[in-house]
Amino acid sequence: MDYENLENPDIQALQERAETTLNSITSAVDMLSTLIYALFSLLAITSIVAVLHPLLIIFICIIIAINSFNTGRTNKKLFDDNKELNKLYLKQSVFPFMLTHIEYAKEIRLYDFSRYLIDKLNLSTKQTDKRQLKQLSMRQKLQFLCAVTSFIQQTVIYLYLLFLVIKKSLAIGTMTIYLNATAQFSSALSQLVNAYLNLSNKSLFVEDMIAFFNMPQKS
């Protein structure tokens, strides 16, 4: 790489993300296998749920679509926010290195530079912690929303099946079968969608890696 690129903090952050992507790219294979398994499970269980009521399939799909939309939006926000967080990590790592390596000891003592570096480290740490707390809040909000929609889904399905039992349109034993079938259908569809969302999220990191590899060089 050209020297000015090596010293560019934006390029350094891009390099860090590219290295992280290279180290974790093999997980995409696991996601593909999960996606295929979930697809076959979904095909096997759909017919059972459709016999009960096709509207249940539509209802479950709507709930999962809401969760998927929220997950995709949160993943995109986290990806964009991670770019800034990577820059903060790189900046933060400089100060402990200078404070603990002997080659900087003379200059630090000569110019009484330690307090300045410690203050900079504290400030950088606070900025990093603030960014991490923001990401944690985003993840917790997503988990809460998914938990609420899942609770609504389970409650509506249970009440509907209970209504059919009270009307004597469905036996209690059959209700248990359908309750398990709808849970398996929802789980398989969620796995399928989540595997796709994870692959889609990985592709954002791969784009960064490709951008780093394709950086032009003067020589």
XYZ file of C-alpha atoms in Angstrom:
219
model
C 0.000 0.000 0.000
C 1.033 3.605 -0.485
C 2.545 5.121 2.647
C -0.074 7.876 2.985
C -2.777 5.195 2.986
C -1.033 3.293 5.762
C -1.180 6.385 7.963
C -4.778 7.265 7.061
C -7.069 6.458 10.045
C -10.032 5.761 7.735
C -7.947 3.266 5.756
C -6.690 1.674 8.985
C -10.269 1.214 10.159
C -11.199 -0.292 6.781
C -8.238 -2.664 7.050
C -9.366 -3.717 10.533
C -12.859 -4.527 9.244
C -11.400 -6.422 6.279
C -9.254 -8.566 8.597
C -12.257 -9.275 10.832
C -14.282 -10.332 7.797
C -11.533 -12.679 6.604
C -11.374 -14.323 10.016
C -15.144 -14.887 10.241
C -16.127 -15.514 6.623
C -16.290 -19.296 7.120
C -19.367 -18.826 9.296
C -21.264 -18.054 6.079
C -21.054 -21.775 5.235
C -22.838 -22.612 8.499
C -25.503 -20.034 7.688
C -26.070 -21.620 4.270
C -26.529 -25.074 5.812
C -28.956 -23.596 8.376
C -30.899 -21.925 5.573
C -31.219 -25.176 3.598
C -32.234 -27.188 6.683
C -34.842 -24.577 7.642
C -36.243 -24.591 4.095
C -36.832 -28.353 4.111
C -38.336 -28.216 7.608
C -40.644 -25.427 6.494
C -41.874 -27.376 3.465
C -42.540 -30.433 5.632
C -44.611 -28.607 8.256
C -46.516 -26.102 6.059
C -49.076 -28.665 4.873
C -50.046 -29.536 8.464
C -50.633 -25.910 9.418
C -52.468 -25.179 6.143
C -54.991 -27.930 6.927
C -55.922 -26.161 10.161
C -56.347 -22.696 8.671
C -54.399 -20.969 5.870
C -54.856 -17.619 7.621
C -52.611 -18.854 10.436
C -49.756 -19.145 7.934
C -50.388 -15.586 6.764
C -50.541 -14.343 10.368
C -47.254 -16.044 11.308
C -45.617 -14.701 8.130
C -46.721 -11.156 9.031
C -45.257 -11.453 12.543
C -41.952 -12.798 11.201
C -41.891 -10.112 8.496
C -42.185 -7.438 11.214
C -39.342 -9.038 13.190
C -37.250 -9.370 10.029
C -37.763 -5.717 9.107
C -36.708 -4.585 12.582
C -33.713 -6.952 12.561
C -32.536 -5.832 9.110
C -32.837 -2.167 10.042
C -30.969 -2.691 13.321
C -28.204 -4.694 11.586
C -27.692 -1.846 9.113
C -27.495 0.720 11.927
C -25.041 -1.458 13.859
C -22.896 -1.927 10.753
C -22.709 1.834 10.153
C -22.070 2.482 13.840
C -19.283 -0.133 13.909
C -17.322 1.948 11.412
C -17.075 4.746 13.943
C -16.445 2.290 16.764
C -13.493 0.769 14.886
C -11.939 4.220 14.552
C -12.347 4.765 18.293
C -10.729 1.376 19.045
C -7.720 2.267 16.883
C -7.410 5.662 18.511
C -7.771 4.195 21.997
C -5.111 1.517 21.404
C -2.391 4.134 20.769
C -2.315 5.579 24.297
C -1.766 2.358 26.319
C 0.960 1.401 23.842
C 2.814 4.684 24.399
C 2.330 4.536 28.173
C 3.656 0.984 28.582
C 6.492 0.642 26.011
C 10.009 1.586 27.026
C 10.900 3.343 23.768
C 8.565 6.212 24.742
C 9.657 6.388 28.389
C 12.366 9.056 27.984
C 10.193 11.514 26.048
C 7.254 11.016 28.417
C 9.407 11.747 31.484
C 11.339 14.557 29.820
C 8.242 16.481 28.761
C 6.011 15.275 31.636
C 3.696 13.852 29.034
C 2.067 11.044 31.027
C -0.872 13.074 32.375
C -1.753 14.254 28.876
C -1.736 10.670 27.550
C -3.784 9.380 30.491
C -6.383 12.128 29.978
C -6.540 11.271 26.280
C -6.938 7.575 27.127
C -9.732 8.330 29.602
C -11.540 10.497 27.058
C -11.172 7.865 24.340
C -12.407 5.141 26.699
C -15.481 7.189 27.607
C -16.261 7.734 23.911
C -15.861 4.018 23.207
C -18.013 3.022 26.179
C -20.715 5.471 25.112
C -20.752 3.987 21.603
C -20.861 0.428 22.984
C -23.758 1.313 25.300
C -25.598 2.776 22.320
C -25.158 -0.490 20.411
C -26.227 -2.525 23.438
C -29.369 -0.392 23.724
C -30.155 -1.011 20.038
C -29.780 -4.787 20.474
C -31.917 -4.831 23.628
C -34.622 -2.787 21.918
C -34.644 -5.283 19.029
C -34.860 -8.235 21.437
C -37.751 -6.578 23.265
C -39.680 -5.906 20.052
C -39.149 -9.487 18.851
C -40.254 -10.834 22.242
C -43.447 -8.734 22.144
C -44.398 -9.807 18.604
C -43.627 -13.463 19.419
C -45.820 -13.249 22.533
C -48.650 -11.770 20.457
C -48.252 -14.552 17.898
C -48.339 -17.344 20.492
C -51.271 -15.797 22.343
C -53.406 -15.349 19.204
C -52.707 -18.897 17.981
C -53.435 -20.415 21.403
C -56.693 -18.459 21.789
C -57.785 -19.416 18.269
C -57.162 -23.121 18.906
C -58.883 -22.857 22.281
C -61.873 -21.253 20.556
C -62.072 -24.197 18.123
C -61.958 -26.650 21.061
C -64.783 -24.796 22.850
C -66.831 -24.872 19.636
C -66.086 -28.606 19.486
C -64.549 -28.112 16.045
C -61.271 -29.484 17.320
C -60.352 -32.197 19.797
C -57.989 -31.352 22.667
C -55.451 -33.922 21.454
C -55.553 -32.466 17.947
C -55.145 -28.984 19.431
C -51.820 -30.079 20.936
C -50.674 -31.408 17.551
C -51.584 -28.162 15.796
C -50.044 -26.072 18.568
C -46.744 -27.908 18.106
C -47.070 -27.681 14.323
C -47.550 -23.902 14.345
C -44.587 -23.531 16.732
C -42.393 -25.632 14.423
C -43.602 -23.707 11.361
C -42.804 -20.400 13.048
C -39.391 -21.668 14.193
C -38.471 -23.014 10.733
C -39.581 -19.820 8.991
C -37.705 -17.691 11.542
C -34.538 -19.753 11.019
C -34.895 -19.373 7.264
C -35.343 -15.601 7.433
C -32.634 -15.121 10.078
C -30.153 -17.147 8.020
C -30.897 -14.899 5.040
C -30.551 -11.755 7.181
C -27.231 -12.991 8.592
C -25.911 -13.679 5.098
C -27.125 -10.264 3.988
C -25.373 -8.677 6.970
C -22.161 -10.577 6.149
C -22.299 -9.221 2.615
C -21.955 -5.677 3.986
C -18.642 -6.664 5.599
C -17.541 -8.451 2.428
C -18.159 -5.237 0.488
C -15.778 -3.456 2.860
C -13.186 -6.194 2.368
C -13.463 -5.956 -1.418
C -13.200 -2.162 -1.224
C -9.976 -2.535 0.773
C -8.496 -5.048 -1.689
C -9.409 -2.823 -4.656
C -7.804 0.338 -3.302
C -5.723 1.934 -6.094
C -1.955 2.202 -5.725
C 0.354 4.764 -7.265
C 3.172 2.286 -7.707
